[in-house]
mmCIF file of C-alpha atoms in Angstrom:
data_model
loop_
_atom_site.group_PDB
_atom_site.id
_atom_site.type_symbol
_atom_site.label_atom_id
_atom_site.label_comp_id
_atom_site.label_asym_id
_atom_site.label_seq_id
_atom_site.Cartn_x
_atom_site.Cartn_y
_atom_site.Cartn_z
ATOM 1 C CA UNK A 1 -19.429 -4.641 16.813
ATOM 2 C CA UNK A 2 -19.177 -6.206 13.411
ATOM 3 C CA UNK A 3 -17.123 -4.039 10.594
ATOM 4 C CA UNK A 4 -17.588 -3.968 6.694
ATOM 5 C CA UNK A 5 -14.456 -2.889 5.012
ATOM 6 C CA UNK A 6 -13.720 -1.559 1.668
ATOM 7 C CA UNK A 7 -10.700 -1.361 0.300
ATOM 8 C CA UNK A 8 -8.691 -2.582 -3.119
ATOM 9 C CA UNK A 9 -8.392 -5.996 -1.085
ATOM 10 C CA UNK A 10 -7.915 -8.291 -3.899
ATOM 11 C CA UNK A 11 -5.435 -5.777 -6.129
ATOM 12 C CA UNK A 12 -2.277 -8.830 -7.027
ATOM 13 C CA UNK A 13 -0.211 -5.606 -5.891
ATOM 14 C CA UNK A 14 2.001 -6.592 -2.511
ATOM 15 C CA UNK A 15 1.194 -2.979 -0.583
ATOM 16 C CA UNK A 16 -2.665 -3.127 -1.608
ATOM 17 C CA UNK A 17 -3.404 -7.042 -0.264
ATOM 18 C CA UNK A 18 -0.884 -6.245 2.996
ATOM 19 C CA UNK A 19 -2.072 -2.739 3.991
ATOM 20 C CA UNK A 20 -5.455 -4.355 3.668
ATOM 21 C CA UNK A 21 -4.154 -6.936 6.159
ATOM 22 C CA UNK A 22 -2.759 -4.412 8.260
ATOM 23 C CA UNK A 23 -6.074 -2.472 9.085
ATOM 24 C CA UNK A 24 -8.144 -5.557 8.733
ATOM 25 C CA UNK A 25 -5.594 -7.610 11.444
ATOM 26 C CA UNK A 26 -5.245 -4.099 13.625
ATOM 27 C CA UNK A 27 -9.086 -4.031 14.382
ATOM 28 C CA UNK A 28 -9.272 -7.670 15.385
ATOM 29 C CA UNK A 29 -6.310 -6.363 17.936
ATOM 30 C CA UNK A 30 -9.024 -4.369 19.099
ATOM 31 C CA UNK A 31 -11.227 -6.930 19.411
ATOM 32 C CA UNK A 32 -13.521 -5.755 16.561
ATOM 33 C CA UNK A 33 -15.113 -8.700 14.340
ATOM 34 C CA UNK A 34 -14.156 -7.650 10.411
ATOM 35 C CA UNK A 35 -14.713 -8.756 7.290
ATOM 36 C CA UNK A 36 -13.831 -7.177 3.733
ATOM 37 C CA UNK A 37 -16.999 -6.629 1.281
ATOM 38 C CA UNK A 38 -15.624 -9.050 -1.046
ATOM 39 C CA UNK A 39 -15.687 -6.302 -4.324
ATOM 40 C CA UNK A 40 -13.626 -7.498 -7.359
ATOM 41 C CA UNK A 41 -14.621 -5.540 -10.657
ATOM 42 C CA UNK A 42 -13.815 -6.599 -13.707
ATOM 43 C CA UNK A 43 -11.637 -4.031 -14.323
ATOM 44 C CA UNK A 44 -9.503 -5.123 -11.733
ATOM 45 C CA UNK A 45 -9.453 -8.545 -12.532
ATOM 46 C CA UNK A 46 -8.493 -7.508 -16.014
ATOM 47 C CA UNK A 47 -5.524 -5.520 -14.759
ATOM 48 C CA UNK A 48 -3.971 -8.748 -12.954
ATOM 49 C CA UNK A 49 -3.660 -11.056 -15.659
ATOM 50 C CA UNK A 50 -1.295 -13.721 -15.376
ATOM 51 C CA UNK A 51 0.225 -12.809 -19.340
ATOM 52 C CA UNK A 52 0.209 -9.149 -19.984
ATOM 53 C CA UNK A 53 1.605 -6.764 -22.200
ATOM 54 C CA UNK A 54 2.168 -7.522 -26.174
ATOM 55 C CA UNK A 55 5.073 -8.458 -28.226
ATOM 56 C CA UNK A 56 7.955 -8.906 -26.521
ATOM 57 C CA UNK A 57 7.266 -8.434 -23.028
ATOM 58 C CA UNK A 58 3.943 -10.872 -23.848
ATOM 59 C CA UNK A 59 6.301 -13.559 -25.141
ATOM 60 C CA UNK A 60 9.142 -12.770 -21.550
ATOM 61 C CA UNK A 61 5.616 -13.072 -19.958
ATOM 62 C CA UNK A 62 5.090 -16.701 -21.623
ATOM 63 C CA UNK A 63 8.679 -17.553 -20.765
ATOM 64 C CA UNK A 64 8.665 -17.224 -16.747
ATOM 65 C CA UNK A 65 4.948 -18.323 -17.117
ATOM 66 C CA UNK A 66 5.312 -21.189 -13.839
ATOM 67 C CA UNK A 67 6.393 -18.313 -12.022
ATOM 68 C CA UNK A 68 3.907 -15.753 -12.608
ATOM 69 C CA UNK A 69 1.267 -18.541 -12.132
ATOM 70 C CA UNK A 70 2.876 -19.137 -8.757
ATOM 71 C CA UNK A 71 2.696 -15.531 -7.957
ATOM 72 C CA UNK A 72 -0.761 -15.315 -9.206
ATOM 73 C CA UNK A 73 -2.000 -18.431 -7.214
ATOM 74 C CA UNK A 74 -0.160 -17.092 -4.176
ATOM 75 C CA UNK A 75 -2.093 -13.604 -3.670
ATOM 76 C CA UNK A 76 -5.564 -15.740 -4.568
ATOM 77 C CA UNK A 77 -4.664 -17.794 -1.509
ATOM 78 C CA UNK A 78 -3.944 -15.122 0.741
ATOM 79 C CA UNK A 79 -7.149 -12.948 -0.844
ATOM 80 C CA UNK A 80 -9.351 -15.852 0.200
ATOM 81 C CA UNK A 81 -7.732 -17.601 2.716
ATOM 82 C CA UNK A 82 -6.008 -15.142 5.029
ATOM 83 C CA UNK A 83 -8.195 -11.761 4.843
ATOM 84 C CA UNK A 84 -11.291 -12.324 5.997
ATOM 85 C CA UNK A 85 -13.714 -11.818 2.861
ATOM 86 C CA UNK A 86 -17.493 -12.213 2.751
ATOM 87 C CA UNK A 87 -18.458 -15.494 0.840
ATOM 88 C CA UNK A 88 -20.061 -13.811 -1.397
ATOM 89 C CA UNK A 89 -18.516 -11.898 -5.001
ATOM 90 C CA UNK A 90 -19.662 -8.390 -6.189
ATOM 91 C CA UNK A 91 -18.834 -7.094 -9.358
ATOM 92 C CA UNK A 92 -20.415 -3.327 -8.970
ATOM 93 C CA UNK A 93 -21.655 -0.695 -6.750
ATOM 94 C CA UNK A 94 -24.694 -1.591 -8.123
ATOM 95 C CA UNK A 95 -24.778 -5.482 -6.899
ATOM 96 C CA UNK A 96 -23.871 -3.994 -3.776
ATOM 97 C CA UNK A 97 -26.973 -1.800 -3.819
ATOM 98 C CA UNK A 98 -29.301 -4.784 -4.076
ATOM 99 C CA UNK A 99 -27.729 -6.271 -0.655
ATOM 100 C CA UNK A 100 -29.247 -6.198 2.637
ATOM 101 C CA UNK A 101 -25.688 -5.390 4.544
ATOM 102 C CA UNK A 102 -26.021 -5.322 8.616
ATOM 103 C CA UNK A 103 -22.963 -3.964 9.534
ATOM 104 C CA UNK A 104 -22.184 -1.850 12.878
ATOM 105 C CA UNK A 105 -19.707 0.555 10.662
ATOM 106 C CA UNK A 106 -17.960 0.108 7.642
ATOM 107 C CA UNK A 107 -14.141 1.532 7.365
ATOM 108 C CA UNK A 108 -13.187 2.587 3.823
ATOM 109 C CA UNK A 109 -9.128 2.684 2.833
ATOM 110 C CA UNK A 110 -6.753 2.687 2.601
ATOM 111 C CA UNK A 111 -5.077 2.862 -0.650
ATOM 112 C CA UNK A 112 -6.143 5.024 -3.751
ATOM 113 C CA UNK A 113 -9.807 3.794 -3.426
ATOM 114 C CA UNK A 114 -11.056 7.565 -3.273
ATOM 115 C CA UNK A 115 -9.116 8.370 -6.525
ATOM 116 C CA UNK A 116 -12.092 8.785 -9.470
ATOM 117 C CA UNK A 117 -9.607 7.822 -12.260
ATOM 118 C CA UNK A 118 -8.447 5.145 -11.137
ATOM 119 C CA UNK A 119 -9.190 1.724 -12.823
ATOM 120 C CA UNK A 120 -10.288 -0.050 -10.211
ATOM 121 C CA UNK A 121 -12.571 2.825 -8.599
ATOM 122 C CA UNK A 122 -16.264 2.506 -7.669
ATOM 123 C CA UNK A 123 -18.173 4.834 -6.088
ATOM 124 C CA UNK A 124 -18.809 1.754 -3.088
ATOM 125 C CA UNK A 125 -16.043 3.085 -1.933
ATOM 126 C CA UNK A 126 -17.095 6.558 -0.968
ATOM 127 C CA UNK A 127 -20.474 4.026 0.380
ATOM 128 C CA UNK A 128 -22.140 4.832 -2.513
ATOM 129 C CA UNK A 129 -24.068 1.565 -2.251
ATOM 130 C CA UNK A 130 -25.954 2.495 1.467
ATOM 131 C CA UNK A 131 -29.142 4.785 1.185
ATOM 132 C CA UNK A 132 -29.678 7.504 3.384
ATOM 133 C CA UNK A 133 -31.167 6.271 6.327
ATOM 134 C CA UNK A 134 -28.822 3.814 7.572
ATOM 135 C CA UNK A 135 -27.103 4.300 10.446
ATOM 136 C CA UNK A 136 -24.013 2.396 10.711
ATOM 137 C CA UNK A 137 -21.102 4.323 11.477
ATOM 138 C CA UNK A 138 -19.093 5.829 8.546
ATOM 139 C CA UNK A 139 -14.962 5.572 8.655
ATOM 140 C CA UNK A 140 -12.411 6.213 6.073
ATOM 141 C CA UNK A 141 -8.822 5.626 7.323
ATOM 142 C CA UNK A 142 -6.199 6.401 5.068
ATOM 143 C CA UNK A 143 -7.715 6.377 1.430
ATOM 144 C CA UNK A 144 -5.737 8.506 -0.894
ATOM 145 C CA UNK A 145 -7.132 10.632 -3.743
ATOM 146 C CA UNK A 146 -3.630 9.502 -5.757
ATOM 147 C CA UNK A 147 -3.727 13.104 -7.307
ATOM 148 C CA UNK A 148 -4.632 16.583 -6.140
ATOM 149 C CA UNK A 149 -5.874 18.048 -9.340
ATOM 150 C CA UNK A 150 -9.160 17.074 -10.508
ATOM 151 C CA UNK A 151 -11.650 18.689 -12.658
ATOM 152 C CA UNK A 152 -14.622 20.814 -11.182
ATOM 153 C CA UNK A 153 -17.522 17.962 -11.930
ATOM 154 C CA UNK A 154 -15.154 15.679 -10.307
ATOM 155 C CA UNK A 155 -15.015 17.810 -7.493
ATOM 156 C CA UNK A 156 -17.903 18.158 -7.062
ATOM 157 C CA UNK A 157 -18.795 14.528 -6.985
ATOM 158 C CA UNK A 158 -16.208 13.864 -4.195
ATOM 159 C CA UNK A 159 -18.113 16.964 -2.044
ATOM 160 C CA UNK A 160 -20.803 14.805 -2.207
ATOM 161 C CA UNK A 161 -20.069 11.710 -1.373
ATOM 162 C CA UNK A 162 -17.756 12.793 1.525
ATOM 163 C CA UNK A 163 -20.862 14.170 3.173
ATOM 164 C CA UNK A 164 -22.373 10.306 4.202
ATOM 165 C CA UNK A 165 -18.929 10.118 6.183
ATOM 166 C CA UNK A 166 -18.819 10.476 10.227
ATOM 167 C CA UNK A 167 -14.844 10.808 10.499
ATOM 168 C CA UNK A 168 -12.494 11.404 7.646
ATOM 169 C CA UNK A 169 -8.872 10.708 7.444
ATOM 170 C CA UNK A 170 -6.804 10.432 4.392
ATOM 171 C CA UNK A 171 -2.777 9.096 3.701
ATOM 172 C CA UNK A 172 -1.118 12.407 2.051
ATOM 173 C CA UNK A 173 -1.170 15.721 4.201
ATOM 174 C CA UNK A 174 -1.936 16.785 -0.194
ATOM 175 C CA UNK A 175 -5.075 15.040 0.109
ATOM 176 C CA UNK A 176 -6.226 16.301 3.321
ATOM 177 C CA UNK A 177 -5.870 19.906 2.395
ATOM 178 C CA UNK A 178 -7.926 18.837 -0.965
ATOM 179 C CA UNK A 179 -10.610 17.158 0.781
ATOM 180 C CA UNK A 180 -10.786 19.974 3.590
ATOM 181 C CA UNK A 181 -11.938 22.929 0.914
ATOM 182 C CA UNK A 182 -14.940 20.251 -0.198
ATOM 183 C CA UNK A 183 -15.714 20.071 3.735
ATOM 184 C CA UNK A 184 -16.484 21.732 7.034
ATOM 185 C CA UNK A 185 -15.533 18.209 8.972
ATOM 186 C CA UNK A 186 -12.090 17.801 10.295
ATOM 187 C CA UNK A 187 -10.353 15.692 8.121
ATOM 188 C CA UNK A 188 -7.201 13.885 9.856
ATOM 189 C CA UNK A 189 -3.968 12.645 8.459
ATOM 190 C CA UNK A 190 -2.949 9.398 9.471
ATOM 191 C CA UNK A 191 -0.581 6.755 8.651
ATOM 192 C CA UNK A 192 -0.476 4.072 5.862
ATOM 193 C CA UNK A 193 -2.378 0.719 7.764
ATOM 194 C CA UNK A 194 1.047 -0.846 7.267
ATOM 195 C CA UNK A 195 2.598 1.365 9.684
ATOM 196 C CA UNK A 196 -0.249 0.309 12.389
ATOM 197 C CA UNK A 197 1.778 -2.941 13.084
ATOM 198 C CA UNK A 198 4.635 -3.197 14.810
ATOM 199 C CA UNK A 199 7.678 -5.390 13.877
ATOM 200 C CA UNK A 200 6.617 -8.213 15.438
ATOM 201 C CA UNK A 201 3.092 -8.330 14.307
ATOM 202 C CA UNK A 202 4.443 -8.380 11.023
ATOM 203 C CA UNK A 203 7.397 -11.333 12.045
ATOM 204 C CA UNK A 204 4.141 -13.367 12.472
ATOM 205 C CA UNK A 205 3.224 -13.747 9.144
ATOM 206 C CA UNK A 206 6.803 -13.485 7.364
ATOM 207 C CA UNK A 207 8.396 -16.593 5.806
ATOM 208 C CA UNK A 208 12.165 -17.222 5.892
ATOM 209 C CA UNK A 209 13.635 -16.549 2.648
ATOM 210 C CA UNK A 210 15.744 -19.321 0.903
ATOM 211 C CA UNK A 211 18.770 -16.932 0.145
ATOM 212 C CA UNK A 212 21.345 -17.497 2.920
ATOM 213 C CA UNK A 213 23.781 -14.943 1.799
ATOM 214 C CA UNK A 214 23.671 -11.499 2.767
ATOM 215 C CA UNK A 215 21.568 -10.011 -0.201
ATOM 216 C CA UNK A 216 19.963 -6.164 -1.167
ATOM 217 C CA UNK A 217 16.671 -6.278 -2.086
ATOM 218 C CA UNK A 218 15.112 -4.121 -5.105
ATOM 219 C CA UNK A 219 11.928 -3.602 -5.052
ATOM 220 C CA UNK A 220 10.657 -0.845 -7.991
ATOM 221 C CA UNK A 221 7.755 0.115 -9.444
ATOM 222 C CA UNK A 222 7.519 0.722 -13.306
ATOM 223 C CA UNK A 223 6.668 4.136 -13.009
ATOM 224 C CA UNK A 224 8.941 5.288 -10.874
ATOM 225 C CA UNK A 225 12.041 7.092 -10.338
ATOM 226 C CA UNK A 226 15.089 5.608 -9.002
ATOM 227 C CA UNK A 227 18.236 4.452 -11.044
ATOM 228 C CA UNK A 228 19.071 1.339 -11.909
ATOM 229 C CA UNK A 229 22.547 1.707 -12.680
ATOM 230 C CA UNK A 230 22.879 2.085 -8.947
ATOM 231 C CA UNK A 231 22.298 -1.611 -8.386
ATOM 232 C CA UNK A 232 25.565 -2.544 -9.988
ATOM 233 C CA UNK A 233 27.304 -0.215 -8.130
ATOM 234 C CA UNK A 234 25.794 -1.216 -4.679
ATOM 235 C CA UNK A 235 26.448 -4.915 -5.543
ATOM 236 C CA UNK A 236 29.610 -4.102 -6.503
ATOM 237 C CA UNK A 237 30.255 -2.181 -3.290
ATOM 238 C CA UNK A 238 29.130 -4.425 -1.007
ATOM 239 C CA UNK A 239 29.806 -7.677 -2.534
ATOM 240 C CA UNK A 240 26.064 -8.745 -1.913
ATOM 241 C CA UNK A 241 23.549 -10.530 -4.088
ATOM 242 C CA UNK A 242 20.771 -8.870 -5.748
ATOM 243 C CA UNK A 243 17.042 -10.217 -5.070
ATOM 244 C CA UNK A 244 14.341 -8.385 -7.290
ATOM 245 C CA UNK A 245 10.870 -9.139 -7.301
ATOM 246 C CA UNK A 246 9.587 -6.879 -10.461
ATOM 247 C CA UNK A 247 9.972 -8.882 -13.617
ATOM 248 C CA UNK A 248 11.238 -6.291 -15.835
ATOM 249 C CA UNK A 249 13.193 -7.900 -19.358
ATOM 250 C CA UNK A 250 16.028 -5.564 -19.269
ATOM 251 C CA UNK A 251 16.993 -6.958 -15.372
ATOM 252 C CA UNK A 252 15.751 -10.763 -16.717
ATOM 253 C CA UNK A 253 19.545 -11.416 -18.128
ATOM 254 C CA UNK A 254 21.576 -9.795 -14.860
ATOM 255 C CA UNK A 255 23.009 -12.115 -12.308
ATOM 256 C CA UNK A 256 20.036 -11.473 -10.083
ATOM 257 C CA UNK A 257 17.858 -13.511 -7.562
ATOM 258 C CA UNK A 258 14.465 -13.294 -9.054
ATOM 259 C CA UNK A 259 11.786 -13.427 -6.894
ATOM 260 C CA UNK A 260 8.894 -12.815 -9.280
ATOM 261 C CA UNK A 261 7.016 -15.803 -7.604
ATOM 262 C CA UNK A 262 7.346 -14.717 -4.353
ATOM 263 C CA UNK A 263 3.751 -14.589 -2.212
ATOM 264 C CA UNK A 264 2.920 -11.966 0.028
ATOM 265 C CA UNK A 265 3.991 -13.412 2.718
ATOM 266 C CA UNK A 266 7.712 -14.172 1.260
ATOM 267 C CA UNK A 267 7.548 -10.507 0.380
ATOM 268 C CA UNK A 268 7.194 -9.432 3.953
ATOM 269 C CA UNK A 269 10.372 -11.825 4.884
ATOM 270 C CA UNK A 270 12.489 -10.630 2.271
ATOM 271 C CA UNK A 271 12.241 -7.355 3.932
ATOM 272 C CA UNK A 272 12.353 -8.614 7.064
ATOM 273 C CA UNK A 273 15.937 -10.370 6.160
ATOM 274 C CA UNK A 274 17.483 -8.334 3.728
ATOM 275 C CA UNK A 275 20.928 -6.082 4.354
ATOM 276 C CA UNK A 276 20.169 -3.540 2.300
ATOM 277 C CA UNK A 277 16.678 -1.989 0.569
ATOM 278 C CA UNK A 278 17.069 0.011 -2.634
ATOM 279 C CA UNK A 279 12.705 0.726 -3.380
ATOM 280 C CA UNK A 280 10.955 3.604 -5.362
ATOM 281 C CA UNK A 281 8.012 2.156 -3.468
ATOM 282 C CA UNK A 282 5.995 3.977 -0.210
ATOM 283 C CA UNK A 283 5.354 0.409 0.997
ATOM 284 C CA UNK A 284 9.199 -0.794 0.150
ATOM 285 C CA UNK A 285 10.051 2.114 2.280
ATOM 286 C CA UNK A 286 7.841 1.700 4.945
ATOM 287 C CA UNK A 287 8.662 -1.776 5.435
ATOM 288 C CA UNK A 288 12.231 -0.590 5.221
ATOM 289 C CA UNK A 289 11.409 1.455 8.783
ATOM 290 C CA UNK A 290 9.405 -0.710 10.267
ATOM 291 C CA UNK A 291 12.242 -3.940 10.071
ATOM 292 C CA UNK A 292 15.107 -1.045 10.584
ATOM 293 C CA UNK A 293 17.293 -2.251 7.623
ATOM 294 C CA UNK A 294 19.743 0.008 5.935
ATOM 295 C CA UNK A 295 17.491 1.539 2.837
ATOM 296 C CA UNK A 296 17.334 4.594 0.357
ATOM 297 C CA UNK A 297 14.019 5.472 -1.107
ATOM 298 C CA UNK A 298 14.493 6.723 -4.734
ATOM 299 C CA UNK A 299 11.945 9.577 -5.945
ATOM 300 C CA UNK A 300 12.323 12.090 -9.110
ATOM 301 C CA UNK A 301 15.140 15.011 -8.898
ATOM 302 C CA UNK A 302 12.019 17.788 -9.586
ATOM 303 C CA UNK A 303 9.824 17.696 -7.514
ATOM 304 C CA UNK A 304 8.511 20.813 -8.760
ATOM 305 C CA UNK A 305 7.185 18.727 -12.341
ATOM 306 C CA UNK A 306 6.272 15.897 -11.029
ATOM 307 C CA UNK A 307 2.644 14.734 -10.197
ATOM 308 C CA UNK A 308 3.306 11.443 -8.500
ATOM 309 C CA UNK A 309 1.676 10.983 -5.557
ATOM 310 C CA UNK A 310 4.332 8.251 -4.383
ATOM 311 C CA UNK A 311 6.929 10.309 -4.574
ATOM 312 C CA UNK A 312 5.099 12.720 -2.172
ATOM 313 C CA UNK A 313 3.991 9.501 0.345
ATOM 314 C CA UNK A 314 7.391 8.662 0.594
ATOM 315 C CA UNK A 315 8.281 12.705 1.234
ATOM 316 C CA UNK A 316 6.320 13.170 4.154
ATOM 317 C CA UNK A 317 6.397 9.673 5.625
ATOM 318 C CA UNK A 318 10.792 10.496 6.162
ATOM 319 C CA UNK A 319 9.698 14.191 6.981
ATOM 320 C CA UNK A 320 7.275 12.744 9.309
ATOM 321 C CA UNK A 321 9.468 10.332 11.421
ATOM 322 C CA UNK A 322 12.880 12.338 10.765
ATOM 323 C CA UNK A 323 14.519 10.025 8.004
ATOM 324 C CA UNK A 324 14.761 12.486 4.846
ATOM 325 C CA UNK A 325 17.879 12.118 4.642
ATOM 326 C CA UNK A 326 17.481 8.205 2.920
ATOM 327 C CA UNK A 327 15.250 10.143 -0.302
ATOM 328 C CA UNK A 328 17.438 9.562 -3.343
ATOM 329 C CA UNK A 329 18.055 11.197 -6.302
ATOM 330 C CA UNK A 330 21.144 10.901 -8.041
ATOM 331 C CA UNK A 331 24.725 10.091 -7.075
ATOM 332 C CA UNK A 332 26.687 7.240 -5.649
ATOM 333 C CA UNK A 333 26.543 7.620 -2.331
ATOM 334 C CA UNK A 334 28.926 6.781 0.263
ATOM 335 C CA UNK A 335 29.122 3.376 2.290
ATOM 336 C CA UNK A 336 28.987 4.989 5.109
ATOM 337 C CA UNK A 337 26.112 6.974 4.435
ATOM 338 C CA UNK A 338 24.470 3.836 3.391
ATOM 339 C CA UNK A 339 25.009 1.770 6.331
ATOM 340 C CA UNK A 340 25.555 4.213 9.286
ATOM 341 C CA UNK A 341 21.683 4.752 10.133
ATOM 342 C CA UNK A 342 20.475 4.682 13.823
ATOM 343 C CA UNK A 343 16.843 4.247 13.965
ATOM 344 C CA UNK A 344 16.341 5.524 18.095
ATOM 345 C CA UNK A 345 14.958 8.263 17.081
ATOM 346 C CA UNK A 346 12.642 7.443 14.326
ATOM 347 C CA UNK A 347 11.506 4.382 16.315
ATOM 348 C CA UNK A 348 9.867 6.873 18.743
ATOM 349 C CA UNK A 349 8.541 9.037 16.158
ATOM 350 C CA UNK A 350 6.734 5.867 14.226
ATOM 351 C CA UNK A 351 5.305 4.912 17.467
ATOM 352 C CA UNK A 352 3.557 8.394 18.204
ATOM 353 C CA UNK A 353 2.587 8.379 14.560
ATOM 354 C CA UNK A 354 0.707 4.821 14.873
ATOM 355 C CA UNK A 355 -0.813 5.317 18.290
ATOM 356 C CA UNK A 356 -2.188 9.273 16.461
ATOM 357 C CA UNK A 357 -3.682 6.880 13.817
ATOM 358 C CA UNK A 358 -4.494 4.276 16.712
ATOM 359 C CA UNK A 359 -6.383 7.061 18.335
ATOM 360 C CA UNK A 360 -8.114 8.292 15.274
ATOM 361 C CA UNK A 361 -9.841 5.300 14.890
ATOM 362 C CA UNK A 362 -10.858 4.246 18.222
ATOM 363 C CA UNK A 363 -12.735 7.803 18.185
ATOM 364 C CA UNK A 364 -14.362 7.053 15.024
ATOM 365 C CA UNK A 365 -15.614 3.326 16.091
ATOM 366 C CA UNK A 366 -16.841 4.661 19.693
ATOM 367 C CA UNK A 367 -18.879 7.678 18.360
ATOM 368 C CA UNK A 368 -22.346 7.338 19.430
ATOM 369 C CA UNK A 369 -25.050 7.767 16.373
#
């Protein structure tokens, strides 16, 4: 059986290229051939510019210019050398249309591919781009909406193209109950494709990182919660180094390991090697679990005024596996409340949660059509 994928495969974004790994290298453990339908709008190239911004953070941009260049040339490598993308470019649903694709089944996610706001959003992604008649089988594992509000025509739309889909899963338990009012199918809840490997599938592709001393690494998103205050106080704690990969001008002048150049690869073994993980990030977390390092996962003090759909990933991923307790609001917490974790039981509970997933899509790629 040969497998079309769709997912935001060539985002420079460390959890889009690796959970598109994960589900890409996860079938080929099932002995499924794969390939990713090599779709790269414009608007997503546009997005991943090597200088960004204006004024000042154009001209910071200019200054640690090698190393953004590094970065950039280090997620094309891994786009196009490491996940296995057709040969050929599209730019559109439309160019996709025009193709003569002979695929067994295509899988669509994961990632906020099924969100209609999004930049980077086609409709390909809901297989907008196959006409009625063809008979491939129809997957999504783990796309996320990235909101759970949308307007009715919007709505609408989503009923629609839903319908072309034999099994449905989604990433937030939000999502599912969204999609399941537009639907009479089941739709499943599964995990993120980064949870589908294991530690040591992972230890495969992780590089060694040049820091020998015992370090915590950051790892923030922009528009996120978490504070950075903390960071002092951990170092200052713990009497660790700070690595961070985000290259935000207000952390440029602390006494910080900057690893804005790092590839994805590097990424994975700073995880894999750090003491401590302080992330606002689902995939920061998640790698967090999956290595079984000391972490706390920052998200907003109200919940109840918040729409961010990260915040919520990261909510019921803990809940899910029994590790609530690391969400972080506010506070200086404790070194023994940082360090004393025991991972026994959360080990089992990832493992039932991937082989649930596991399970998921074995039914979906054995169903008969």
């Amino acid at each position: 059986m040969k497998i079309g994928q769709l997912t935001f495969h060539a985002s420079h974004n460390y959890g889009s290229v690796l959970q598109a790994y994960a589900l890409s290298k996860q079938l080929q453990l099932m002995g499924y051939e794969t390939e990713f339908i090599n779709l790269r709008p414009q608007s997503q190239k546009d997005a991943y510019q090597i200088i960004m911004g204006s004024g000042i953070h154009r001209a910071f941009h200019y200054l640690i210019y090698p190393q953004l260049k590094r970065r950039y040339d280090n997620f094309e490598r891994f786009i196009t050398q490491v996940l296995p993308v057709t040969e050929k470019e599209y730019a559109s649903t439309d160019e996709l249309k025009k193709e003569h694709f002979n695929y067994d089944a295509y899988v669509c996610g994961g990632d906020q591919i099924w969100n209609p706001v999004c930049q980077d959003f086609e409709t390909a992604y809901y297989l907008q781009f196959l006409t009625s008649d063809n008979r491939a089988k129809k997957i999504s594992y783990s796309p996320s909406l990235g909101k759970t509000k949308f307007d009715d025509e919007t709505l609408q739309n989503i009923s629609q193209w839903i319908e072309c889909f034999d099994c449905i899963s989604v990433r937030e338990q939000r999502g599912a109950q969204l999609i399941q009012k537009l639907t009479d199918k089941k739709v499943n809840v599964v995990c993120d494709p980064v949870v589908l490997l294991n530690k040591a599938e992972w230890e495969k592709i992780a590089i060694k990182p040049k820091y020998k001393k015992p370090y915590i690494l950051v790892y923030f998103l922009e528009n996120n919660h978490g504070s950075r205050e903390l960071i002092g106080y951990l170092r200052k704690m713990t009497g660790y180094d700070v690595v961070i990969f985000n290259e935000y001008l207000r952390d440029f002048v602390k006494p910080y390991h900057k690893a804005y150049d790092a590839s994805p690869e590097e990424f994975v073994g700073l995880f894999m090697n750090a003491s401590f993980i302080y992330t606002n990030s689902f995939h920061g977390t998640a790698f967090a679990t999956i290595f079984e390092k000391p972490f706390i996962s920052a998200i907003a003090e109200d919940q109840e005024n918040v729409v961010n759909n990260n915040d919520s990933r990261k909510i019921d991923y803990l809940r899910k596996i029994g590790m609530e307790n690391r969400l972080y609001t506010t506070g200086k917490p404790t070194k023994e409340y940082l360090f004393h974790m025991n991972f026994e039981s959360a080990r089992v509970k990832i493992e039932e949660y991937r082989k649930l997933s596991l399970d998921y899509l074995k039914f979906g790629l054995d169903l008969e059509r």
